[in-house]
PDB file of C-alpha atoms in Angstrom:
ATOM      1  CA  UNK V 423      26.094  25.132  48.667  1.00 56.00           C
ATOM      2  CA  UNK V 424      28.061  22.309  46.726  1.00 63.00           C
ATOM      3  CA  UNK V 425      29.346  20.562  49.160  1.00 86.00           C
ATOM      4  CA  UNK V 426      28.957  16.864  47.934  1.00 89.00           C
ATOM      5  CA  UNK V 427      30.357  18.184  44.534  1.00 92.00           C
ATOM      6  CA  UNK V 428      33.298  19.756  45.646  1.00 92.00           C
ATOM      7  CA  UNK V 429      35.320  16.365  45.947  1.00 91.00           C
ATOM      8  CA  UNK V 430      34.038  14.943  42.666  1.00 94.00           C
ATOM      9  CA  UNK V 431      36.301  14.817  39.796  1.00 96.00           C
ATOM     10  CA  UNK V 432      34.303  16.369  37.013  1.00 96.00           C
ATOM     11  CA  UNK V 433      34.591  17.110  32.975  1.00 96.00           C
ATOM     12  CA  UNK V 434      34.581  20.638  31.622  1.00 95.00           C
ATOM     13  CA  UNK V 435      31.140  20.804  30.713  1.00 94.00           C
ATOM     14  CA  UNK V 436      30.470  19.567  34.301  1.00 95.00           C
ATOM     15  CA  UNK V 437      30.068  16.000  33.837  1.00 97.00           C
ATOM     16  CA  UNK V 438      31.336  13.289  36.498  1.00 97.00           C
ATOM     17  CA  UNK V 439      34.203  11.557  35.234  1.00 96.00           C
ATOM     18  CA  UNK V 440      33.598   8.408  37.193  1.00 96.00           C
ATOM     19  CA  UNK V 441      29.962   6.991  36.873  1.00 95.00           C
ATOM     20  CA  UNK V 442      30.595   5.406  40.479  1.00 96.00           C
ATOM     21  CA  UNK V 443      31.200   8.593  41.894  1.00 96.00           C
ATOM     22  CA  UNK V 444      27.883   9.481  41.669  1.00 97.00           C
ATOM     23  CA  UNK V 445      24.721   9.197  44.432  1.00 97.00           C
ATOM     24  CA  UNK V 446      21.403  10.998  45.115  1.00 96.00           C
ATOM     25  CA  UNK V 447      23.245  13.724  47.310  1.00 96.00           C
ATOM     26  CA  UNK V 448      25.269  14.531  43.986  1.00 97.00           C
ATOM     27  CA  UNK V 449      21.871  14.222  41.605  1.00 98.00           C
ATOM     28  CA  UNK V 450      20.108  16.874  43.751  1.00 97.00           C
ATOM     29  CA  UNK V 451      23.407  18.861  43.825  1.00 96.00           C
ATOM     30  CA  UNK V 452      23.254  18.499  40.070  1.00 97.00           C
ATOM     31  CA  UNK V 453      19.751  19.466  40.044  1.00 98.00           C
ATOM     32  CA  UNK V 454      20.522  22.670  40.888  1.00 97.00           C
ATOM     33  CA  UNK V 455      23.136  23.549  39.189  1.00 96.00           C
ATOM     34  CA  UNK V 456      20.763  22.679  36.045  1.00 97.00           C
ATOM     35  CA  UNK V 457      18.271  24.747  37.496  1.00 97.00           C
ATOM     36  CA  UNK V 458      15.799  22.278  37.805  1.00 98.00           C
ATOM     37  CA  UNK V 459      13.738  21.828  41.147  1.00 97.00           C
ATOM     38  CA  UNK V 460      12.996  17.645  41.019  1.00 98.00           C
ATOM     39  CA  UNK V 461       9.444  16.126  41.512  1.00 98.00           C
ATOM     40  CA  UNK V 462       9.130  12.421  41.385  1.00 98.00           C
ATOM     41  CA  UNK V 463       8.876  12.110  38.031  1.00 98.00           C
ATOM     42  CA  UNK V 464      12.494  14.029  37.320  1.00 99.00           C
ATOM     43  CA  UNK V 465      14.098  11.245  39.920  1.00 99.00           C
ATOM     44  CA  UNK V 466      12.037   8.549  37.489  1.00 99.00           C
ATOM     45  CA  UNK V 467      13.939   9.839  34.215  1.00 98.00           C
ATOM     46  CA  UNK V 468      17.401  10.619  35.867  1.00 98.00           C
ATOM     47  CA  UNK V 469      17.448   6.844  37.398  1.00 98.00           C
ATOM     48  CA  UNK V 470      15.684   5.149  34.133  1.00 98.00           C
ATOM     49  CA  UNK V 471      18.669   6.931  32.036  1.00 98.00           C
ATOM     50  CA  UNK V 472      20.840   5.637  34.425  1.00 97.00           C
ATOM     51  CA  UNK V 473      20.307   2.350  34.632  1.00 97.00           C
ATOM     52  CA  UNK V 474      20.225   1.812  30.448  1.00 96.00           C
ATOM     53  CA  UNK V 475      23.646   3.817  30.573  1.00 96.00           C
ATOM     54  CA  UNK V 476      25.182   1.488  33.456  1.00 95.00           C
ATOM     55  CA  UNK V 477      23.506  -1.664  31.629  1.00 96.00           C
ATOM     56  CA  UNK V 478      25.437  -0.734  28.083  1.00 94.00           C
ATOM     57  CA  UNK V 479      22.582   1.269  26.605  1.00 93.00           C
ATOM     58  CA  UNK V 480      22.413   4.674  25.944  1.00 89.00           C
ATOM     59  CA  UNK V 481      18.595   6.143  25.768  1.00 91.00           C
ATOM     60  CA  UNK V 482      17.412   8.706  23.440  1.00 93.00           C
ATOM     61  CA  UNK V 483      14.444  10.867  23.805  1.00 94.00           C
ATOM     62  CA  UNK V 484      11.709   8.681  22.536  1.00 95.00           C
ATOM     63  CA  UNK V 485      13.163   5.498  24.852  1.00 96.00           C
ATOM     64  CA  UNK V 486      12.547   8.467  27.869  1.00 97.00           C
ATOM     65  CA  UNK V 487       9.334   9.092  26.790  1.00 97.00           C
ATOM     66  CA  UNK V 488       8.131   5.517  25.706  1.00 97.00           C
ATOM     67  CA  UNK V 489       9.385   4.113  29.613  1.00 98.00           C
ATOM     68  CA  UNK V 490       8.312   7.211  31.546  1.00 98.00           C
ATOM     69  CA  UNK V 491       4.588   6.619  29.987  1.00 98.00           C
ATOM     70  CA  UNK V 492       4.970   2.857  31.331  1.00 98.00           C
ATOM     71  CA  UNK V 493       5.819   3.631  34.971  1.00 98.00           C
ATOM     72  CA  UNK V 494       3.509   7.056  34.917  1.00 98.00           C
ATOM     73  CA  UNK V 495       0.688   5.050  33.459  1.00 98.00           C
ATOM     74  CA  UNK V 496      -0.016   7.415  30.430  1.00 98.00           C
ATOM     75  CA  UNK V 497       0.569   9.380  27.407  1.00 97.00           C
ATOM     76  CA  UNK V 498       3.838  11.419  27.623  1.00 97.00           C
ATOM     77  CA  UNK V 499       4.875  14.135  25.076  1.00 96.00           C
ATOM     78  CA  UNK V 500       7.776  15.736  24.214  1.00 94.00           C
ATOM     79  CA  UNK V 501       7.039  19.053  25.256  1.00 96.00           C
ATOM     80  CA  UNK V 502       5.951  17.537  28.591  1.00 97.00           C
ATOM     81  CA  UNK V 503       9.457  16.096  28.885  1.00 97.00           C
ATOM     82  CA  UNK V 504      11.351  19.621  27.714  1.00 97.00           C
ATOM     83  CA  UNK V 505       9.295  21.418  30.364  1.00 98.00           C
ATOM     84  CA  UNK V 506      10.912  19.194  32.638  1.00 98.00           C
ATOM     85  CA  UNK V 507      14.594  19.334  31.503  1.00 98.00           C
ATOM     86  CA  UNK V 508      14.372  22.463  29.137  1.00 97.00           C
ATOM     87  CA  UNK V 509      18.366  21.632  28.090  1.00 95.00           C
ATOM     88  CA  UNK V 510      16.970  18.187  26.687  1.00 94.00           C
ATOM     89  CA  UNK V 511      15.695  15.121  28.402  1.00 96.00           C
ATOM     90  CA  UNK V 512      18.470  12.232  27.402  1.00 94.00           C
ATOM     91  CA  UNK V 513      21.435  14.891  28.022  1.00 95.00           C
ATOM     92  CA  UNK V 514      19.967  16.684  31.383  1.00 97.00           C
ATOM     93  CA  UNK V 515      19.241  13.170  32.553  1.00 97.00           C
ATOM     94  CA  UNK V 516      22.737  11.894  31.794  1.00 97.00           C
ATOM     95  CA  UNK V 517      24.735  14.563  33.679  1.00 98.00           C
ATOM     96  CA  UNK V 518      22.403  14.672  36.609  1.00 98.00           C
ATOM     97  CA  UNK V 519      22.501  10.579  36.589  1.00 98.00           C
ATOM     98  CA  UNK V 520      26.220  10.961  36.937  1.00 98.00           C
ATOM     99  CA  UNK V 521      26.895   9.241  32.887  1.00 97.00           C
ATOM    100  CA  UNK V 522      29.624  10.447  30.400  1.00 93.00           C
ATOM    101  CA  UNK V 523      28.331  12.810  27.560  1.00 90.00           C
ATOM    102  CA  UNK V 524      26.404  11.587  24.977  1.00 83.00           C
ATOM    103  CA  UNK V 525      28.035  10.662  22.113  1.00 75.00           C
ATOM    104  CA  UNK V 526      25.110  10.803  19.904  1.00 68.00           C
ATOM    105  CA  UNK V 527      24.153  13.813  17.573  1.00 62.00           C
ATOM    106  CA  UNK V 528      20.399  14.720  17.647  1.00 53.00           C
ATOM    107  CA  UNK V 529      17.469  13.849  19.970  1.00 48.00           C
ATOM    108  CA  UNK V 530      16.315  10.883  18.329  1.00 44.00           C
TER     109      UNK V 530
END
């Protein structure tokens, strides 16, 4: 069930096309549709990716990693963060935060 999704406006590859549109009832919705059941620690990324995206930044891979091993308090890898979003950290976390597509080619 979709329900909160249903009245968003949303991009072909399933984007929302209005970053206002967006709150944690749509996130979880987006969740899982990605497939992805959230701990914690996928709420810290999705917001974190967020708020660079609504503050004119857009975050890449290594930004994820370097501020999730701030707030977590330790070393983060790469693998640790593909286990979590398996379809890529920065672009998982920018559809489920409710932010256009990436523009940028690569992860880093």
């Amino acid at each position: 069930m979709m329900a909160a999704l249903d009245s968003i406006e949303r991009t072909d590859k399933g984007y929302l096309v209005d970053i206002n549109d967006w709150n944690e009832e749509i996130a979880a919705e987006l969740f899982a549709e990605e497939d992805i059941d959230p701990t914690q620690e996928h709420w810290d990324v999705v917001k974190y990716v967020r708020d660079e995206v609504v503050a004119g930044d857009e975050p890449n891979e290594r930004g994820i990693m370097k501020a999730m091993g701030k707030i977590w308090g330790r070393k983060v890898t790469s693998k640790e963060m593909y286990a979590m979003f398996p379809g890529m950290p920065s672009k998982q976390g920018l559809k489920i935060g409710g932010c256009p597509m990436s523009t940028r080619k690569g992860g880093y």
